[in-house]
């Protein structure tokens, strides 16, 4: 996000130099989708925090539902093969802390068995609630019933909010072609591939070792689940996706696209063309403001985690969330670090105030017998400074972008 913030800062330079037509093109690349009315009609969802009307997100945490769709229409069909329907096999809840010091990304396994509530389609119809259903079927249900991204995103957002009690400010959907274009626009992503991977279904063939993945290879790595060097697990695929996102963040942080006008134009065009977003995040101005607020973020402040799960009793090929997930969502809703680390401030030691010498005022204390000894009063030493402590151990699987395996060895 810090890298993106630097890139988006360039939009102001373009406007100042009369390149408003270019920005207009970028703004109109993003497909804006308004689902606020349908979310507002659902009872029991967490409420939005109050906001400053002049700067809606300043000083407030931001939660965005990131979804990678497997849309197979148009250019996506050429990449992934022609297929009906649309699913969100990659779903991440991204939390940006109110002080903009942390970006936390929690992946939700697609095979999680969850309850999917009823959700409203763009035509006003309602879907039927489902129990013990695969998580990624929420997005698919909205698409199959409503026939559009707005309906699909509504079902996904309603499901996540009902499961986590975390308010979601909006969503962003990225498809195959868009992801591939963004990677190519930054010149690829340096990655260490521990062992060779051959995954025909993802059109991926990588040798072991240090290499820079182009857009097609990065997309294949994000999609691959079965093949040589892979174990077929969606949870393992999520780990690879998080490593890839961490490496991408590092690649952006290492580049100064503001000094490379052609590169900046290429990246902005690729990034904005790839997005389908809720109305509040379809505004280039809003995205710029949010991204610029993260300009002080470094790789160590970007944290990745997967929802803690266990094998589902009803189906060993599916998973259920463990009780540890509750703590993660509670921390996120309260804008606390998801690893549970919270500074604990000790109560300050107050220095008693001594009466002034010769004070002539009289109060109840002055009625004590004359022979009562006056206790000796000493001035306490300065109170020690509180030391931050960690309230609990980091959740298993927590990594940062700084931990990403980019260089072999």
XYZ file of C-alpha atoms in Angstrom:
409
model
C 0.000 0.000 0.000
C 2.891 2.389 0.668
C 4.182 1.710 -2.826
C 0.746 2.278 -4.251
C 0.484 5.491 -2.221
C 3.625 6.806 -3.927
C 2.219 5.863 -7.300
C -1.140 7.484 -6.711
C 0.569 10.637 -5.494
C 1.649 11.077 -9.088
C -1.939 11.630 -10.148
C -1.838 15.107 -8.597
C 1.248 15.941 -10.648
C -0.575 14.883 -13.814
C -3.547 17.089 -12.989
C -1.254 20.035 -12.248
C 0.415 19.649 -15.647
C -2.808 19.552 -17.603
C -3.078 15.774 -17.871
C -6.659 15.720 -16.614
C -7.737 13.574 -19.555
C -5.349 10.837 -18.443
C -6.755 10.860 -14.902
C -10.285 10.865 -16.296
C -9.389 7.697 -18.176
C -7.988 6.046 -15.051
C -11.050 7.015 -13.005
C -13.360 5.536 -15.615
C -11.320 2.346 -15.784
C -12.706 1.398 -12.362
C -16.200 -0.084 -12.418
C -18.166 1.526 -9.589
C -20.780 -0.679 -7.890
C -23.183 0.638 -5.230
C -24.550 -2.006 -2.823
C -25.031 0.244 0.228
C -28.857 0.049 0.150
C -28.865 -3.758 0.121
C -26.421 -3.930 3.034
C -28.435 -1.368 5.008
C -31.554 -3.537 4.669
C -29.928 -6.472 6.476
C -30.626 -6.535 10.211
C -27.985 -7.536 12.745
C -24.865 -6.441 10.819
C -22.272 -4.281 12.611
C -22.772 -0.542 12.262
C -20.359 1.816 10.538
C -18.234 3.948 12.887
C -18.974 7.658 12.975
C -16.827 9.731 10.673
C -15.683 13.265 10.039
C -17.803 14.430 7.076
C -14.909 16.442 5.636
C -12.484 13.501 5.742
C -14.545 10.319 6.097
C -11.650 7.980 6.882
C -9.200 10.184 8.746
C -8.534 8.721 12.184
C -10.739 5.722 11.511
C -9.878 2.101 10.746
C -10.730 0.846 7.257
C -11.815 -2.709 6.423
C -11.962 -3.829 2.799
C -13.043 -7.207 1.445
C -10.567 -8.193 -1.284
C -11.754 -10.881 -3.673
C -10.044 -12.560 -6.597
C -12.707 -13.757 -9.012
C -12.378 -16.641 -11.453
C -14.431 -14.844 -14.095
C -13.903 -16.759 -17.369
C -15.449 -14.281 -19.789
C -13.568 -12.243 -22.410
C -9.803 -12.052 -21.859
C -10.138 -14.135 -18.684
C -11.404 -17.079 -20.734
C -8.190 -16.999 -22.751
C -6.163 -17.114 -19.531
C -8.152 -19.577 -17.417
C -10.327 -21.413 -19.906
C -14.010 -20.899 -20.664
C -16.361 -21.817 -17.803
C -19.720 -20.688 -16.470
C -20.480 -19.001 -13.174
C -18.121 -16.958 -11.023
C -16.509 -17.733 -7.696
C -14.180 -15.936 -5.278
C -11.610 -18.601 -4.508
C -9.367 -15.930 -2.982
C -10.955 -13.813 -0.251
C -9.028 -11.567 2.139
C -10.252 -9.166 4.814
C -7.837 -6.223 4.758
C -7.737 -4.082 7.900
C -5.986 -0.697 7.869
C -5.481 0.627 11.390
C -6.798 4.051 12.348
C -3.263 5.338 12.950
C -2.184 3.898 9.568
C 0.709 2.000 11.175
C -0.607 -1.474 10.282
C -2.146 -3.266 7.334
C -3.447 -6.701 8.301
C -4.682 -9.195 5.727
C -6.629 -12.234 6.918
C -7.291 -14.942 4.305
C -10.543 -16.907 4.489
C -10.223 -20.489 3.176
C -12.715 -21.121 0.395
C -13.484 -24.593 1.828
C -14.659 -23.217 5.193
C -18.113 -24.504 6.152
C -20.176 -21.513 7.267
C -23.740 -20.241 7.475
C -24.673 -17.922 4.610
C -27.520 -15.509 5.429
C -30.171 -14.296 3.041
C -29.000 -11.439 0.820
C -30.718 -9.024 -1.542
C -30.105 -9.071 -5.284
C -30.029 -6.000 -7.510
C -33.550 -6.846 -8.740
C -34.887 -6.785 -5.179
C -35.250 -10.552 -4.798
C -33.820 -12.365 -1.785
C -31.737 -15.523 -1.683
C -32.491 -18.293 0.800
C -30.108 -18.695 3.735
C -27.826 -21.715 3.669
C -26.318 -23.683 6.544
C -22.995 -25.505 6.590
C -22.123 -24.297 3.083
C -18.723 -23.668 1.544
C -17.650 -20.080 2.109
C -16.917 -19.314 -1.545
C -20.464 -20.338 -2.482
C -21.691 -17.015 -1.015
C -20.159 -15.034 -3.887
C -21.239 -17.703 -6.393
C -24.805 -17.699 -5.031
C -25.101 -13.965 -5.550
C -23.687 -14.224 -9.056
C -25.862 -17.168 -10.092
C -29.022 -15.595 -8.646
C -28.516 -11.909 -9.386
C -26.297 -12.233 -12.454
C -23.945 -9.365 -11.588
C -20.959 -8.431 -9.432
C -23.094 -6.223 -7.172
C -25.258 -9.185 -6.133
C -22.236 -11.458 -5.705
C -20.339 -8.903 -3.601
C -23.421 -8.244 -1.475
C -23.698 -11.914 -0.513
C -19.970 -12.148 0.230
C -19.962 -9.012 2.391
C -23.122 -9.929 4.297
C -21.677 -13.379 4.983
C -18.325 -12.061 6.241
C -19.878 -9.402 8.453
C -22.372 -11.842 9.958
C -19.580 -14.336 10.725
C -17.015 -11.882 12.103
C -18.987 -8.905 13.442
C -16.381 -6.745 11.669
C -17.805 -3.814 9.720
C -16.661 -3.794 6.090
C -16.313 -0.378 4.470
C -16.397 -1.801 0.962
C -14.986 -4.334 -1.453
C -12.577 -4.684 -4.353
C -12.696 -7.496 -6.930
C -9.715 -8.298 -9.161
C -9.906 -10.766 -12.055
C -7.241 -12.902 -13.784
C -6.362 -10.395 -16.490
C -6.133 -7.465 -14.106
C -3.815 -9.236 -11.675
C -1.559 -10.395 -14.500
C -1.379 -6.883 -15.978
C -0.417 -5.278 -12.661
C 2.465 -7.700 -12.139
C 3.754 -7.068 -15.667
C 3.414 -3.303 -15.136
C 5.955 -3.373 -12.266
C 8.369 -5.568 -14.216
C 7.570 -8.815 -12.411
C 8.004 -10.072 -8.845
C 11.277 -11.527 -7.466
C 10.544 -14.857 -5.766
C 12.416 -17.858 -4.450
C 10.742 -21.084 -5.602
C 11.911 -23.790 -3.137
C 11.133 -26.686 -5.478
C 10.050 -27.090 -9.089
C 6.318 -26.688 -9.771
C 4.466 -28.141 -12.733
C 0.731 -27.376 -12.615
C -0.947 -27.893 -16.012
C -4.362 -26.694 -14.812
C -2.805 -23.333 -13.881
C -0.552 -23.273 -16.972
C 2.463 -23.090 -14.677
C 5.931 -24.572 -15.081
C 8.563 -23.160 -12.736
C 12.062 -24.377 -12.006
C 13.390 -24.304 -8.455
C 15.508 -21.323 -7.471
C 15.627 -17.546 -7.550
C 13.678 -15.912 -10.376
C 11.462 -12.983 -11.298
C 7.917 -14.056 -12.102
C 6.088 -12.296 -14.908
C 2.343 -11.666 -14.771
C 1.343 -15.038 -16.226
C 3.670 -16.941 -13.883
C 2.561 -14.976 -10.809
C -1.095 -15.610 -11.654
C -0.346 -19.312 -12.168
C 1.389 -19.480 -8.775
C -1.602 -17.810 -7.118
C -4.025 -20.250 -8.772
C -2.041 -23.513 -8.646
C -3.193 -26.234 -6.258
C -2.540 -29.574 -7.984
C 0.560 -30.838 -9.753
C 4.238 -31.611 -9.232
C 5.578 -29.842 -6.144
C 2.047 -29.181 -4.843
C -0.046 -31.116 -2.336
C -3.533 -30.106 -3.501
C -4.303 -28.209 -0.294
C -6.123 -24.899 -0.495
C -4.490 -23.868 2.794
C -1.025 -24.362 1.293
C -2.106 -22.379 -1.745
C -3.173 -19.540 0.571
C 0.341 -19.521 2.065
C 1.833 -19.188 -1.429
C -0.612 -16.396 -2.237
C 0.425 -14.516 0.894
C 4.110 -14.945 0.005
C 3.357 -13.646 -3.471
C 1.485 -10.614 -2.114
C 4.326 -9.900 0.307
C 6.873 -10.102 -2.502
C 4.704 -7.817 -4.652
C 4.537 -5.277 -1.812
C 8.327 -5.399 -1.538
C 8.715 -4.908 -5.282
C 6.511 -1.804 -5.124
C 8.377 -0.449 -2.111
C 11.689 -0.847 -3.948
C 10.541 1.126 -6.974
C 10.086 4.855 -7.338
C 7.572 4.988 -10.152
C 7.072 8.734 -9.691
C 10.385 9.297 -11.491
C 9.411 6.957 -14.324
C 6.499 8.553 -16.172
C 5.957 5.699 -18.708
C 6.122 3.116 -15.930
C 3.752 5.132 -13.773
C 1.221 5.449 -16.584
C 1.450 1.744 -17.332
C 0.944 0.754 -13.703
C -1.928 3.172 -13.086
C -3.697 1.983 -16.222
C -3.233 -1.680 -15.262
C -4.246 -1.171 -11.634
C -7.377 0.842 -12.319
C -8.456 -1.342 -15.248
C -8.369 -4.420 -13.026
C -10.721 -3.163 -10.333
C -14.408 -3.620 -9.706
C -15.093 -1.836 -6.465
C -17.800 -0.537 -4.171
C -18.667 3.072 -4.862
C -16.525 4.542 -2.080
C -13.402 2.752 -3.326
C -14.059 3.367 -7.011
C -13.076 7.024 -6.597
C -9.479 7.681 -7.562
C -9.488 10.670 -5.204
C -10.596 8.489 -2.267
C -8.040 5.822 -3.128
C -5.326 8.457 -3.376
C -6.181 9.910 0.015
C -6.191 6.484 1.669
C -2.991 5.394 -0.027
C -1.180 8.639 0.808
C -2.095 8.207 4.471
C -0.063 4.981 4.396
C 3.104 6.573 3.046
C 4.953 5.915 6.322
C 4.193 2.187 6.271
C 7.009 -0.306 5.739
C 7.043 -4.028 4.952
C 7.175 -4.970 8.637
C 3.807 -3.274 9.145
C 2.047 -5.502 6.594
C 0.812 -8.671 8.323
C -0.684 -11.816 6.806
C -2.726 -14.457 8.587
C -5.113 -17.268 7.649
C -8.268 -17.891 9.675
C -7.437 -20.725 12.137
C -9.275 -23.860 11.032
C -9.645 -27.554 11.786
C -10.941 -30.469 9.718
C -14.730 -30.439 9.520
C -16.269 -33.424 11.368
C -18.770 -33.892 8.535
C -16.230 -33.805 5.682
C -12.448 -34.150 5.914
C -12.119 -32.218 2.649
C -13.660 -29.159 4.316
C -12.653 -27.055 7.315
C -14.352 -25.186 10.160
C -13.118 -22.119 12.022
C -11.688 -22.738 15.485
C -12.349 -20.589 18.553
C -9.014 -18.824 17.917
C -10.703 -17.077 14.984
C -13.002 -15.248 17.401
C -10.050 -13.484 19.033
C -8.677 -12.369 15.669
C -11.993 -10.845 14.589
C -12.534 -9.231 18.007
C -9.100 -7.590 17.799
C -9.767 -6.390 14.270
C -13.183 -4.948 15.164
C -11.569 -3.087 18.080
C -8.638 -1.920 15.905
C -6.158 -3.858 18.021
C -3.228 -5.748 16.431
C -4.514 -9.149 15.336
C -1.485 -10.821 16.941
C -2.812 -9.788 20.341
C 0.122 -7.520 21.215
C -1.234 -4.532 23.126
C 0.815 -2.095 25.242
C -0.337 -2.245 28.864
C 0.059 1.065 30.655
C 0.756 0.903 34.391
C -1.112 3.322 36.644
C 1.097 6.342 37.398
C 2.311 6.802 40.984
C 0.945 10.053 42.343
C 3.169 12.269 44.519
C 1.280 13.440 47.644
C 0.875 17.172 47.968
C 2.366 18.526 51.231
C 0.687 21.434 53.027
C 2.444 24.774 52.751
C 4.534 25.775 55.752
C 2.599 27.903 58.232
C -0.706 27.315 56.595
C -3.410 28.745 58.814
C -6.433 27.049 57.440
C -8.372 24.759 59.689
C -10.116 21.552 58.665
C -11.141 18.277 60.266
C -7.534 17.068 60.369
C -6.633 19.958 62.693
C -8.919 18.613 65.439
C -6.563 15.722 66.247
C -5.182 15.603 69.825
C -2.069 17.708 70.390
C 0.029 14.752 71.458
C -0.594 12.835 68.221
C 2.722 12.413 66.414
C 2.946 13.826 62.956
C 3.975 11.038 60.540
C 7.175 11.531 58.612
C 6.449 12.206 54.960
C 9.018 11.370 52.315
C 8.949 12.189 48.624
C 8.703 9.002 46.534
C 11.173 8.293 43.796
C 10.122 8.948 40.218
C 7.701 6.323 38.972
C 9.179 3.858 36.485
C 8.070 4.193 32.881
C 5.524 1.559 31.816
C 6.917 -1.220 29.688
C 4.702 -2.536 26.844
C 3.814 -6.169 27.334
C 2.295 -8.735 25.038
C -1.050 -10.077 26.162
C -0.860 -13.277 24.139
C 1.335 -15.179 21.731
C 1.047 -14.311 18.023
C -1.462 -16.503 16.197
C 0.057 -19.460 14.419
C 0.897 -18.614 10.833
C 1.253 -14.835 11.265
C 3.819 -13.414 8.840
C 4.765 -9.970 7.629
C 5.735 -8.763 4.190
C 9.260 -8.386 5.601
C 9.314 -12.152 6.273
C 8.464 -13.071 2.689
C 10.845 -15.552 1.132
C 12.128 -13.458 -1.767
C 15.776 -14.477 -1.986
C 16.847 -18.115 -1.904
C 19.122 -18.932 1.013
